[in-house]
Short mmCIF file of C-alpha atoms and ligand atoms in Angstrom, two decimals:
data_model
loop_
_atom_site.label_atom_id
_atom_site.label_comp_id
_atom_site.label_asym_id
_atom_site.label_seq_id
_atom_site.Cartn_x
_atom_site.Cartn_y
_atom_site.Cartn_z
CA MET Z 26 15.86 25.26 15.88
CA THR Z 27 16.66 21.85 14.38
CA LYS Z 28 16.16 21.92 10.63
CA VAL Z 29 14.77 18.76 9.01
CA GLY Z 30 14.67 18.26 5.24
CA ILE Z 31 12.17 15.71 3.97
CA ILE Z 32 12.59 14.29 0.47
CA GLY Z 33 9.14 13.46 -0.89
CA GLY Z 34 5.66 14.43 0.22
CA GLY Z 35 4.06 10.97 0.29
CA LEU Z 36 2.08 9.82 3.33
CA GLY Z 37 5.26 8.77 5.17
CA GLY Z 38 6.99 12.12 4.65
CA LEU Z 39 3.90 14.19 5.45
CA THR Z 40 3.34 12.26 8.68
CA SER Z 41 6.89 12.90 9.89
CA ALA Z 42 6.64 16.55 8.80
CA MET Z 43 3.43 17.21 10.70
CA LEU Z 44 4.51 15.47 13.91
CA LEU Z 45 7.96 17.08 13.95
CA ALA Z 46 6.58 20.57 13.27
CA HIS Z 47 4.18 20.11 16.18
CA LYS Z 48 7.22 19.52 18.40
CA GLY Z 49 8.97 22.67 17.23
CA PHE Z 50 11.26 21.42 14.45
CA ASP Z 51 11.85 23.60 11.39
CA VAL Z 52 10.57 21.26 8.68
CA HIS Z 53 10.96 21.56 4.89
CA VAL Z 54 9.29 19.05 2.54
CA PHE Z 55 10.60 18.88 -1.04
CA GLU Z 56 8.28 17.16 -3.49
CA LYS Z 57 9.12 16.80 -7.16
CA ASN Z 58 5.46 16.62 -8.24
CA ASP Z 59 2.89 19.38 -8.05
CA HIS Z 60 0.71 17.48 -5.59
CA LEU Z 61 1.28 16.16 -2.06
CA GLY Z 62 0.39 12.58 -1.09
CA GLY Z 63 2.62 10.77 -3.59
CA LYS Z 64 0.89 7.60 -4.79
CA MET Z 65 -2.26 8.67 -2.96
CA MET Z 66 -3.36 11.02 -5.70
CA ARG Z 67 -6.60 12.61 -6.82
CA MET Z 68 -7.18 12.36 -10.57
CA THR Z 69 -9.98 13.73 -12.74
CA LEU Z 70 -11.41 12.76 -16.13
CA GLU Z 71 -14.30 14.86 -17.43
CA ASN Z 72 -16.66 15.17 -14.45
CA ALA Z 73 -15.39 12.10 -12.63
CA GLN Z 74 -12.87 12.01 -9.78
CA PHE Z 75 -10.68 8.97 -9.10
CA ASP Z 76 -8.59 7.91 -6.14
CA PHE Z 77 -5.32 6.78 -7.69
CA GLY Z 78 -3.36 4.55 -5.28
CA PRO Z 79 -5.07 3.58 -2.03
CA ASN Z 80 -8.66 2.66 -2.84
CA THR Z 81 -9.03 0.31 0.09
CA ILE Z 82 -8.44 2.01 3.41
CA THR Z 83 -7.95 0.04 6.62
CA MET Z 84 -6.78 1.06 10.12
CA PRO Z 85 -8.43 4.52 10.16
CA ASP Z 86 -7.26 4.88 13.78
CA VAL Z 87 -3.69 5.30 12.51
CA PHE Z 88 -4.60 8.47 10.57
CA GLN Z 89 -6.88 9.72 13.34
CA ARG Z 90 -4.24 9.21 16.03
CA ILE Z 91 -1.50 11.16 14.28
CA LEU Z 92 -3.81 14.14 13.73
CA GLN Z 93 -4.95 13.94 17.35
CA LYS Z 94 -1.32 13.95 18.50
CA THR Z 95 -1.00 17.45 17.05
CA GLY Z 96 -3.83 18.72 19.25
CA VAL Z 97 -6.77 18.71 16.85
CA ASN Z 98 -9.96 16.71 16.53
CA PRO Z 99 -9.35 14.33 13.57
CA ASP Z 100 -13.07 14.40 12.69
CA ASP Z 101 -12.62 18.05 11.70
CA TYR Z 102 -10.22 16.85 8.97
CA LEU Z 103 -11.40 13.38 7.92
CA GLN Z 104 -14.69 11.55 7.84
CA PHE Z 105 -14.28 7.79 7.53
CA ILE Z 106 -17.21 5.82 6.17
CA LYS Z 107 -17.23 2.12 7.06
CA LEU Z 108 -18.25 -0.16 4.18
CA GLU Z 109 -19.90 -3.17 5.84
CA THR Z 110 -20.36 -5.32 2.74
CA HIS Z 111 -17.25 -4.14 1.04
CA THR Z 112 -16.01 -6.45 -1.74
CA ARG Z 113 -18.00 -8.51 -4.26
CA ASN Z 114 -15.93 -11.42 -5.57
CA TYR Z 115 -16.73 -13.10 -8.89
CA PHE Z 116 -15.23 -16.53 -9.58
CA SER Z 117 -14.57 -18.20 -12.91
CA ASP Z 118 -17.25 -20.88 -12.25
CA GLY Z 119 -19.97 -18.20 -12.06
CA THR Z 120 -20.34 -18.10 -8.25
CA THR Z 121 -19.98 -14.89 -6.23
CA PHE Z 122 -19.12 -14.01 -2.64
CA ASP Z 123 -19.69 -10.68 -0.85
CA LEU Z 124 -17.05 -10.07 1.80
CA SER Z 125 -18.38 -8.33 4.87
CA THR Z 126 -17.53 -7.44 8.44
CA ASN Z 127 -20.94 -8.84 9.40
CA LYS Z 128 -20.11 -12.23 10.93
CA GLU Z 129 -23.58 -13.74 10.43
CA GLU Z 130 -23.62 -12.80 6.77
CA MET Z 131 -20.15 -14.27 6.33
CA ILE Z 132 -21.08 -17.56 8.00
CA ASN Z 133 -24.24 -17.89 5.87
CA LEU Z 134 -22.27 -17.39 2.69
CA LEU Z 135 -19.37 -19.57 3.77
CA SER Z 136 -21.82 -22.41 4.52
CA GLN Z 137 -22.93 -22.32 0.90
CA PHE Z 138 -19.32 -23.01 -0.11
CA GLU Z 139 -18.08 -25.16 2.77
CA GLY Z 140 -21.25 -26.71 4.22
CA GLU Z 141 -21.90 -27.24 7.92
CA PRO Z 142 -18.29 -26.90 9.25
CA ALA Z 143 -18.13 -23.28 7.98
CA LYS Z 144 -19.31 -21.73 11.26
CA GLU Z 145 -16.70 -23.45 13.38
CA GLN Z 146 -13.94 -23.00 10.79
CA TYR Z 147 -14.63 -19.29 10.40
CA ALA Z 148 -14.57 -18.77 14.17
CA LYS Z 149 -11.19 -20.56 14.31
CA TYR Z 150 -9.90 -18.55 11.35
CA LEU Z 151 -10.91 -15.24 12.92
CA ARG Z 152 -9.24 -16.19 16.21
CA GLU Z 153 -6.02 -17.07 14.43
CA ILE Z 154 -5.85 -13.99 12.20
CA GLU Z 155 -6.62 -11.79 15.20
CA ARG Z 156 -3.71 -13.42 17.05
CA LEU Z 157 -1.42 -12.71 14.08
CA TYR Z 158 -2.55 -9.10 13.93
CA ARG Z 159 -2.15 -8.50 17.68
CA LEU Z 160 1.38 -9.94 17.66
CA SER Z 161 2.37 -7.84 14.64
CA ASP Z 162 0.84 -4.72 16.17
CA ARG Z 163 2.64 -5.31 19.45
CA TYR Z 164 6.06 -6.32 18.21
CA PHE Z 165 6.57 -5.07 14.64
CA LEU Z 166 4.40 -2.19 13.47
CA HIS Z 167 5.37 0.53 15.94
CA ARG Z 168 8.99 -0.44 16.11
CA THR Z 169 11.75 1.43 14.32
CA PHE Z 170 14.74 -0.44 12.95
CA THR Z 171 17.61 2.00 13.00
CA SER Z 172 20.49 -0.39 13.67
CA TRP Z 173 21.26 -4.09 13.13
CA ARG Z 174 21.00 -4.57 16.90
CA ASP Z 175 17.28 -3.82 16.69
CA TYR Z 176 16.83 -6.97 14.63
CA LEU Z 177 18.44 -9.12 17.28
CA SER Z 178 16.30 -8.28 20.27
CA PRO Z 179 15.04 -11.43 22.08
CA ASP Z 180 11.38 -10.30 22.26
CA LEU Z 181 11.37 -9.76 18.50
CA THR Z 182 12.83 -13.20 17.80
CA LYS Z 183 10.25 -14.79 20.11
CA ALA Z 184 7.41 -12.91 18.39
CA LEU Z 185 8.74 -13.80 14.96
CA LEU Z 186 8.54 -17.50 15.75
CA GLN Z 187 4.87 -17.12 16.72
CA VAL Z 188 3.63 -15.45 13.52
CA LYS Z 189 3.94 -18.46 11.22
CA PRO Z 190 6.93 -17.19 9.24
CA LEU Z 191 7.58 -20.55 7.59
CA GLN Z 192 4.07 -21.37 6.38
CA THR Z 193 2.84 -19.77 3.15
CA LEU Z 194 -0.37 -17.78 3.08
CA ASP Z 195 -1.90 -20.31 0.67
CA SER Z 196 -1.09 -23.28 2.90
CA PHE Z 197 -2.40 -21.38 5.95
CA HIS Z 198 -5.76 -20.75 4.24
CA ARG Z 199 -6.03 -24.41 3.26
CA THR Z 200 -5.90 -25.43 6.92
CA PHE Z 201 -9.25 -23.66 7.39
CA PHE Z 202 -11.05 -23.86 4.04
CA THR Z 203 -11.31 -26.50 1.31
CA ASN Z 204 -13.24 -24.61 -1.38
CA GLU Z 205 -10.82 -23.37 -4.07
CA ASN Z 206 -12.76 -20.13 -4.63
CA LEU Z 207 -12.62 -19.22 -0.95
CA VAL Z 208 -8.91 -19.93 -0.79
CA GLN Z 209 -8.35 -17.80 -3.91
CA MET Z 210 -10.39 -14.95 -2.42
CA LEU Z 211 -8.41 -14.96 0.84
CA ASN Z 212 -5.08 -15.50 -0.92
CA ARG Z 213 -5.62 -12.18 -2.69
CA TYR Z 214 -4.53 -10.41 0.50
CA ALA Z 215 -0.93 -11.20 -0.51
CA THR Z 216 -1.30 -8.64 -3.30
CA TYR Z 217 -1.88 -5.91 -0.68
CA ILE Z 218 1.84 -6.18 0.00
CA GLY Z 219 2.67 -6.78 -3.66
CA SER Z 220 3.56 -10.43 -3.12
CA SER Z 221 2.53 -13.97 -4.06
CA PRO Z 222 0.31 -16.04 -1.70
CA TYR Z 223 2.28 -19.14 -2.72
CA ILE Z 224 5.50 -17.72 -1.24
CA ALA Z 225 4.62 -14.91 1.21
CA PRO Z 226 4.42 -15.96 4.87
CA ALA Z 227 1.09 -16.66 6.60
CA THR Z 228 1.80 -13.69 8.89
CA PHE Z 229 0.11 -11.49 6.31
CA ALA Z 230 -3.25 -13.12 7.01
CA MET Z 231 -3.34 -10.26 9.52
CA ILE Z 232 -4.54 -8.16 6.55
CA ALA Z 233 -7.63 -10.39 6.44
CA TYR Z 234 -8.20 -9.54 10.11
CA LEU Z 235 -8.20 -5.84 9.25
CA GLU Z 236 -10.70 -6.29 6.42
CA LEU Z 237 -12.97 -8.92 7.97
CA MET Z 238 -13.11 -7.65 11.53
CA ASP Z 239 -11.79 -4.12 11.81
CA GLY Z 240 -13.36 -2.94 8.55
CA VAL Z 241 -12.80 -1.40 5.14
CA TYR Z 242 -13.20 2.36 4.94
CA TYR Z 243 -13.67 5.15 2.45
CA VAL Z 244 -13.01 8.80 3.21
CA LYS Z 245 -15.78 11.24 2.34
CA GLY Z 246 -14.71 13.28 -0.69
CA GLY Z 247 -12.23 10.60 -1.81
CA ASN Z 248 -9.36 8.82 -0.07
CA PRO Z 249 -6.74 11.43 -1.10
CA THR Z 250 -8.50 13.62 1.47
CA ILE Z 251 -6.20 11.81 3.94
CA ALA Z 252 -3.06 13.23 2.29
CA GLU Z 253 -4.74 16.62 1.94
CA ALA Z 254 -5.62 16.59 5.66
CA LEU Z 255 -2.01 15.82 6.63
CA ALA Z 256 -0.80 18.58 4.28
CA LYS Z 257 -3.33 21.05 5.73
CA ARG Z 258 -2.33 20.26 9.32
CA SER Z 259 1.37 20.44 8.37
CA LYS Z 260 0.85 23.90 6.90
CA GLU Z 261 -1.04 25.05 9.99
CA LEU Z 262 1.96 23.94 12.06
CA GLY Z 263 4.40 25.89 9.90
CA VAL Z 264 5.89 23.17 7.68
CA HIS Z 265 7.44 24.63 4.52
CA LEU Z 266 5.97 22.64 1.64
CA HIS Z 267 8.03 23.05 -1.54
CA LEU Z 268 6.17 21.59 -4.54
CA GLY Z 269 7.56 20.94 -8.01
CA VAL Z 270 11.12 20.81 -6.63
CA GLU Z 271 13.22 17.71 -7.04
CA VAL Z 272 16.07 16.88 -4.69
CA THR Z 273 19.00 16.07 -6.96
CA LYS Z 274 21.86 15.40 -4.53
CA LEU Z 275 22.74 15.08 -0.86
CA GLU Z 276 25.96 16.88 0.14
CA VAL Z 277 27.85 14.47 2.36
CA SER Z 278 31.05 14.69 4.38
CA ASN Z 279 32.31 12.91 7.49
CA LYS Z 280 29.45 10.39 7.24
CA GLU Z 281 26.84 13.11 7.61
CA VAL Z 282 24.45 14.89 5.23
CA HIS Z 283 25.06 18.64 5.39
CA ALA Z 284 22.87 19.99 2.64
CA ILE Z 285 20.15 19.10 0.16
CA GLU Z 286 20.68 20.17 -3.44
CA LEU Z 287 17.58 21.04 -5.45
CA SER Z 288 16.67 20.97 -9.14
CA ASN Z 289 16.47 24.77 -9.12
CA GLY Z 290 20.12 24.94 -8.05
CA ASP Z 291 19.48 25.91 -4.42
CA GLN Z 292 21.44 24.27 -1.62
CA ILE Z 293 19.59 23.96 1.67
CA LYS Z 294 21.60 23.33 4.85
CA VAL Z 295 19.98 20.73 7.11
CA ASP Z 296 20.57 19.03 10.47
CA GLU Z 297 18.52 15.89 9.76
CA VAL Z 298 17.19 14.33 6.57
CA ILE Z 299 14.22 12.02 6.08
CA MET Z 300 13.96 10.26 2.73
CA ASN Z 301 10.39 9.36 1.79
CA GLY Z 302 11.10 8.63 -1.88
CA ASP Z 303 11.53 4.95 -2.76
CA LEU Z 304 14.68 3.81 -0.98
CA LEU Z 305 15.81 1.44 -3.75
CA SER Z 306 15.78 4.10 -6.47
CA VAL Z 307 16.10 7.46 -4.69
CA TYR Z 308 18.89 6.74 -2.17
CA PRO Z 309 21.39 5.59 -4.85
CA SER Z 310 20.43 8.49 -7.12
CA LEU Z 311 21.17 11.11 -4.43
CA VAL Z 312 24.18 9.71 -2.58
CA ALA Z 313 27.43 8.75 -4.30
CA PRO Z 314 28.42 5.04 -3.89
CA GLU Z 315 31.52 5.84 -1.80
CA HIS Z 316 29.27 7.39 0.89
CA ARG Z 317 26.95 4.36 1.13
CA PRO Z 318 29.16 1.22 1.12
CA SER Z 319 26.44 -0.72 2.98
CA PHE Z 320 23.92 0.00 0.24
CA SER Z 321 25.79 -0.99 -2.91
CA GLU Z 322 24.25 -1.58 -6.34
CA LYS Z 323 24.77 -5.30 -5.75
CA LYS Z 324 22.72 -5.15 -2.57
CA ILE Z 325 19.95 -3.19 -4.29
CA GLN Z 326 19.72 -5.80 -7.05
CA ARG Z 327 19.21 -8.53 -4.47
CA PHE Z 328 15.82 -7.03 -3.53
CA GLU Z 329 12.84 -8.40 -5.44
CA PRO Z 330 10.49 -5.51 -6.24
CA SER Z 331 6.82 -5.92 -5.30
CA ILE Z 332 4.27 -6.16 -8.10
CA SER Z 333 3.28 -3.19 -10.18
CA ALA Z 334 -0.09 -2.36 -11.71
CA PHE Z 335 -1.81 -1.80 -15.01
CA VAL Z 336 -4.60 0.67 -14.27
CA LEU Z 337 -7.51 1.97 -16.31
CA LEU Z 338 -9.38 5.02 -15.11
CA VAL Z 339 -12.79 4.92 -16.77
CA ALA Z 340 -15.54 7.53 -16.53
CA LEU Z 341 -18.91 6.08 -17.56
CA SER Z 342 -22.11 7.75 -18.69
CA LYS Z 343 -24.24 5.29 -16.69
CA ARG Z 344 -24.33 3.40 -13.41
CA PHE Z 345 -24.17 -0.39 -13.48
CA ASP Z 346 -26.50 -2.06 -10.94
CA SER Z 347 -24.06 -4.90 -10.38
CA PHE Z 348 -21.23 -2.70 -9.07
CA ILE Z 349 -20.72 -2.05 -5.37
CA HIS Z 350 -17.75 -0.08 -3.97
CA HIS Z 351 -15.12 -2.82 -4.49
CA GLN Z 352 -15.29 -5.88 -6.79
CA VAL Z 353 -12.89 -8.52 -7.97
CA TYR Z 354 -13.21 -10.70 -11.07
CA PHE Z 355 -10.91 -13.64 -10.48
CA SER Z 356 -8.77 -15.56 -12.95
CA SER Z 357 -9.37 -19.27 -13.51
CA SER Z 358 -5.91 -20.15 -12.18
CA TYR Z 359 -4.39 -17.97 -9.47
CA LYS Z 360 -1.27 -20.13 -9.36
CA GLU Z 361 -0.62 -19.56 -13.07
CA GLU Z 362 -1.24 -15.82 -12.63
CA PHE Z 363 1.47 -15.50 -9.97
CA GLU Z 364 3.78 -17.81 -11.90
CA GLN Z 365 3.46 -15.39 -14.84
CA LEU Z 366 3.90 -12.28 -12.66
CA PHE Z 367 6.88 -13.30 -10.56
CA ASN Z 368 8.69 -16.13 -12.35
CA LYS Z 369 8.02 -15.50 -16.01
CA LYS Z 370 7.78 -11.71 -15.53
CA GLN Z 371 4.82 -11.60 -17.91
CA TYR Z 372 1.47 -9.90 -17.90
CA PRO Z 373 -1.14 -12.45 -16.81
CA THR Z 374 -3.00 -13.87 -19.82
CA ASP Z 375 -6.11 -14.26 -17.64
CA PRO Z 376 -5.73 -11.41 -15.16
CA THR Z 377 -7.69 -11.03 -11.92
CA ILE Z 378 -9.42 -7.66 -12.27
CA TYR Z 379 -10.09 -5.37 -9.31
CA ILE Z 380 -12.53 -2.49 -9.74
CA CYS Z 381 -13.18 0.35 -7.33
CA ASN Z 382 -16.33 2.37 -7.98
CA SER Z 383 -16.20 4.95 -5.21
CA SER Z 384 -19.24 6.77 -6.60
CA TYR Z 385 -21.32 3.82 -5.33
CA THR Z 386 -20.73 5.28 -1.83
CA ASP Z 387 -20.16 8.93 -2.71
CA LYS Z 388 -22.10 10.09 -5.81
CA SER Z 389 -20.58 13.56 -5.51
CA VAL Z 390 -17.20 12.35 -6.83
CA SER Z 391 -18.79 11.31 -10.14
CA PRO Z 392 -22.29 12.73 -10.62
CA ASP Z 393 -22.89 11.49 -14.19
CA GLY Z 394 -22.04 7.78 -13.91
CA ASP Z 395 -19.65 5.22 -12.46
CA ASN Z 396 -15.99 6.22 -11.88
CA LEU Z 397 -14.08 2.98 -12.33
CA PHE Z 398 -10.54 2.48 -11.11
CA ILE Z 399 -9.68 -0.83 -12.77
CA LEU Z 400 -6.46 -2.51 -11.64
CA VAL Z 401 -4.72 -5.71 -12.62
CA ASN Z 402 -1.47 -6.93 -11.11
CA ALA Z 403 1.49 -6.31 -13.39
CA PRO Z 404 5.15 -7.30 -13.52
CA THR Z 405 7.70 -4.50 -13.14
CA SER Z 406 8.34 -1.82 -15.74
CA SER Z 407 11.02 -3.89 -17.52
CA THR Z 408 8.33 -6.04 -19.21
CA PRO Z 409 7.15 -4.45 -22.47
CA LEU Z 410 3.42 -4.26 -23.20
CA ASP Z 411 1.01 -3.29 -25.95
CA LEU Z 412 -1.22 -1.09 -23.79
CA GLU Z 413 -4.21 -0.93 -26.14
CA GLN Z 414 -4.22 -4.69 -26.69
CA TYR Z 415 -4.07 -5.41 -22.94
CA LYS Z 416 -6.88 -2.94 -22.31
CA GLN Z 417 -9.02 -5.00 -24.70
CA VAL Z 418 -8.15 -8.20 -22.78
CA ILE Z 419 -9.63 -6.54 -19.69
CA TYR Z 420 -12.75 -5.16 -21.36
CA LYS Z 421 -13.43 -8.52 -23.04
CA LYS Z 422 -13.05 -10.41 -19.78
CA LEU Z 423 -15.44 -8.03 -18.00
CA LYS Z 424 -17.94 -8.47 -20.84
CA ARG Z 425 -17.80 -12.24 -20.27
CA TYR Z 426 -18.69 -11.51 -16.63
CA GLY Z 427 -21.73 -9.53 -17.87
CA VAL Z 428 -20.27 -6.00 -17.64
CA ASP Z 429 -20.03 -4.41 -21.08
CA LEU Z 430 -18.32 -1.09 -20.37
CA VAL Z 431 -17.24 -0.01 -23.84
CA PRO Z 432 -20.53 1.52 -25.14
CA HIS Z 433 -20.75 3.71 -22.01
CA ILE Z 434 -17.20 5.08 -21.77
CA LYS Z 435 -17.03 8.91 -21.65
CA ALA Z 436 -13.30 9.12 -20.93
CA GLU Z 437 -10.51 6.74 -20.08
CA MET Z 438 -6.82 6.81 -19.17
CA ILE Z 439 -4.27 4.02 -19.14
CA ILE Z 440 -1.58 3.92 -16.45
CA ASP Z 441 1.25 1.40 -16.68
CA PRO Z 442 4.28 0.45 -14.54
CA THR Z 443 6.54 2.86 -16.44
CA TRP Z 444 4.22 5.77 -15.59
CA ILE Z 445 4.27 4.71 -11.93
CA GLN Z 446 8.07 4.47 -12.00
CA THR Z 447 8.54 7.90 -13.60
CA THR Z 448 5.87 9.77 -11.67
CA PHE Z 449 6.93 8.67 -8.18
CA HIS Z 450 10.50 7.40 -8.78
CA ALA Z 451 9.11 4.00 -7.76
CA TYR Z 452 11.73 1.27 -8.18
CA GLN Z 453 10.87 -0.53 -11.45
CA GLY Z 454 7.30 0.70 -10.99
CA SER Z 455 6.72 -1.38 -7.85
CA LEU Z 456 3.78 -0.31 -5.69
CA TYR Z 457 5.06 -1.31 -2.27
CA GLY Z 458 8.88 -1.29 -2.37
CA PRO Z 459 10.50 -4.72 -2.00
CA ALA Z 460 8.12 -7.71 -2.16
CA SER Z 461 7.58 -9.74 1.00
CA ASN Z 462 8.07 -13.06 -0.74
CA LYS Z 463 11.38 -13.94 0.83
CA MET Z 464 11.45 -14.34 4.63
CA LYS Z 465 14.26 -11.79 4.75
CA ASP Z 466 12.25 -9.16 2.87
CA ALA Z 467 9.07 -9.80 4.86
CA PHE Z 468 10.61 -9.48 8.30
CA LEU Z 469 13.88 -7.68 7.70
CA ARG Z 470 12.82 -4.85 5.45
CA PRO Z 471 15.44 -2.14 4.85
CA ALA Z 472 16.06 -0.35 8.15
CA ASN Z 473 14.68 3.12 8.82
CA LYS Z 474 18.13 4.67 9.10
CA ALA Z 475 21.12 4.79 6.78
CA ARG Z 476 23.90 2.60 8.13
CA ASP Z 477 26.61 4.81 6.65
CA LEU Z 478 25.24 8.29 7.35
CA SER Z 479 24.48 9.47 10.86
CA ASN Z 480 21.56 11.81 10.09
CA LEU Z 481 19.68 10.16 7.21
CA TYR Z 482 16.41 8.34 7.97
CA PHE Z 483 14.00 6.42 5.74
CA VAL Z 484 10.20 6.34 5.78
CA GLY Z 485 7.67 4.95 3.30
CA GLY Z 486 6.69 1.71 1.65
CA SER Z 487 10.16 0.42 0.88
CA THR Z 488 11.22 0.42 4.54
CA HIS Z 489 9.86 -1.00 7.80
CA PRO Z 490 7.03 -1.80 8.52
CA GLY Z 491 6.06 -1.96 4.82
CA GLY Z 492 3.77 -0.80 2.03
CA GLY Z 493 0.14 0.27 2.16
CA SER Z 494 -1.23 3.56 3.42
CA PRO Z 495 -1.49 2.80 7.17
CA MET Z 496 1.95 1.13 7.24
CA VAL Z 497 3.79 3.99 5.56
CA THR Z 498 2.03 6.41 7.92
CA LEU Z 499 3.31 4.35 10.85
CA SER Z 500 6.85 4.53 9.44
CA GLY Z 501 6.53 8.34 9.35
CA GLU Z 502 5.29 8.37 12.93
CA ASN Z 503 8.02 5.99 14.11
CA ILE Z 504 10.81 8.13 12.64
CA ALA Z 505 9.27 11.33 14.01
CA ASN Z 506 9.38 9.65 17.45
CA VAL Z 507 13.07 8.79 16.97
CA LEU Z 508 13.98 12.40 16.16
CA ILE Z 509 11.78 13.82 18.91
CA SER Z 510 13.56 11.56 21.46
CA LYS Z 511 16.97 12.47 20.02
CA TYR Z 512 16.39 16.18 20.66
CA SER Z 513 14.46 16.01 23.93
C1 FAD R 623 -2.06 1.64 -8.10
C2 FAD R 623 -1.85 1.58 -6.63
C3 FAD R 623 -2.82 1.01 -5.81
C4 FAD R 623 -2.66 0.98 -4.43
N1 FAD R 623 -3.67 0.50 -3.63
C5 FAD R 623 -3.58 0.63 -2.30
C6 FAD R 623 -4.70 0.35 -1.46
O1 FAD R 623 -5.78 0.00 -1.94
N2 FAD R 623 -4.55 0.52 -0.12
C7 FAD R 623 -3.39 0.97 0.44
O2 FAD R 623 -3.32 1.15 1.67
N3 FAD R 623 -2.30 1.25 -0.33
C8 FAD R 623 -2.38 1.09 -1.67
N4 FAD R 623 -1.32 1.43 -2.47
C9 FAD R 623 -0.01 1.69 -1.83
C10 FAD R 623 0.10 3.09 -1.26
O3 FAD R 623 -0.30 4.02 -2.21
C11 FAD R 623 1.53 3.33 -0.87
O4 FAD R 623 2.02 2.30 -0.02
C12 FAD R 623 1.72 4.65 -0.14
O5 FAD R 623 0.89 5.67 -0.61
C13 FAD R 623 3.18 5.03 -0.33
O6 FAD R 623 3.51 6.10 0.49
P1 FAD R 623 5.00 6.52 0.72
O7 FAD R 623 5.06 7.32 1.97
O8 FAD R 623 5.88 5.32 0.63
O9 FAD R 623 5.36 7.51 -0.42
P2 FAD R 623 5.05 7.67 -1.99
O10 FAD R 623 3.60 7.76 -2.21
O11 FAD R 623 5.84 6.70 -2.77
O12 FAD R 623 5.64 9.13 -2.17
C14 FAD R 623 7.01 9.40 -2.28
C15 FAD R 623 7.12 10.77 -2.86
O13 FAD R 623 8.49 11.12 -2.99
C16 FAD R 623 8.62 11.92 -4.15
N5 FAD R 623 10.02 11.89 -4.56
C17 FAD R 623 10.76 10.82 -4.93
N6 FAD R 623 12.01 11.19 -5.21
C18 FAD R 623 12.08 12.53 -5.02
C19 FAD R 623 13.12 13.49 -5.15
N7 FAD R 623 14.36 13.15 -5.52
N8 FAD R 623 12.83 14.78 -4.87
C20 FAD R 623 11.59 15.16 -4.47
N9 FAD R 623 10.57 14.29 -4.35
C21 FAD R 623 10.82 12.98 -4.61
C22 FAD R 623 7.69 11.23 -5.15
O14 FAD R 623 7.33 12.11 -6.19
C23 FAD R 623 6.51 10.88 -4.26
O15 FAD R 623 5.53 11.89 -4.25
C24 FAD R 623 -1.46 1.47 -3.85
C25 FAD R 623 -0.49 2.04 -4.67
C26 FAD R 623 -0.69 2.12 -6.04
C27 FAD R 623 0.35 2.80 -6.89
#
């Protein structure tokens, strides 16, 4: 029986584990934390539950398909709830916009911002973002990059030229819409890959397709139910899930990993290894430099990490009428915000604030009041911050928007980039691995296989196809397919 060791029980690692166990592999997952799911993590304050990590779920079919592949009905594990009017956007001039998958509603609202041409422009926009999504789905998302040759295939090059790699997301949006608020609202999709809309390629407008046409979802009981479902199915299929055990070293000889060394001193012999922990921080910490000449410190430093986050978990004693499931309170200058985040490496002085209130849809997760997951984009963990002072910046800004939280707070917790770095070994606290700002990092993400070691594979947000819960799940599926083919 082929023995596979998986380092990290995030969504990528769990997906590979479950699919490989279903095909008869002997799979061992080693997770340093006491929970599975990695950044997709259930947290509790008083009587309120929070979804740390993925609050916005798209592409439910990805999660459903992988469960189905193991011979079960996904609906027995996960119930996806579609949020039709999903995100309320507040702009600095006092106007608001509710994003929805309902086309009529969208056109009505867009007309208020863009006048008569809105209907035609929106139809054109939807056609174009659908084209970008279909091309990405066909040529990039299900593909595994295990060797440099994979990057040179002619069909890939042809597809790459068709997905607007040279136009920025911001410039792309300006070809359809003139209103600054609308452009700001759509530009926010760059942050879903931890990048800046003023640099990241227009290709990522495909995220808008997912939200505006395919839909935004919530999983009954909280989004971490997805990770719990994968863990449950993995266990049913015989995966050995080792929690609270850190992998401290990979034993290498003759360009092959022979064993995994654990924090408890055990050495586990393995045939294949899948690394789900952040490639930029975990690979160099486990493999000595002489065994990974293609992945030197110099190379690692050339990667620009994606943005991090400053998060407040806030349990309230009341429910605010103005909150829906997702809301965004925009800054007055998005350009300045990204300039501060990426170039000046500062915390934005006027941050755009995202709030998820999942109890709007599912009261059971917080019976006594709103459960607010408040997130602002943050530079990496190297930027120092006075946490309490920044918290006040956020509460004061929300008060100006008419939401005075402070008198109703029952419990709160601050999470900063250093916490994210330490808890998940995330490189400099980045949420999505390398940013997709540079063309190279957007389209040529680190490959899914070590160049220097014959049996070491990579899954998760820092590799191909990228960050975000459906993407990392696809990476886990892609690598499972590679190993299944290798042994069939
Ligand atoms: C605040 C925040 C908000 C987000 N919002 C969204 C969102 O709305 N929608 C969305 O789709 N995505 C979102 N994401 C991104 C999403 O959470 C990630 O892309 C995804 O969960 C990452 O999965 P992964 O497979 O890369 O593994 P990770 O979740 O990074 O898990 C890797 C695991 O490896 C473990 N590990 C590392 N090193 C070792 C070691 N040496 N030994 C043992 N274990 C180790 C870590 O503890 C961790 O559990 C968000 C992330 C954050 C942090």
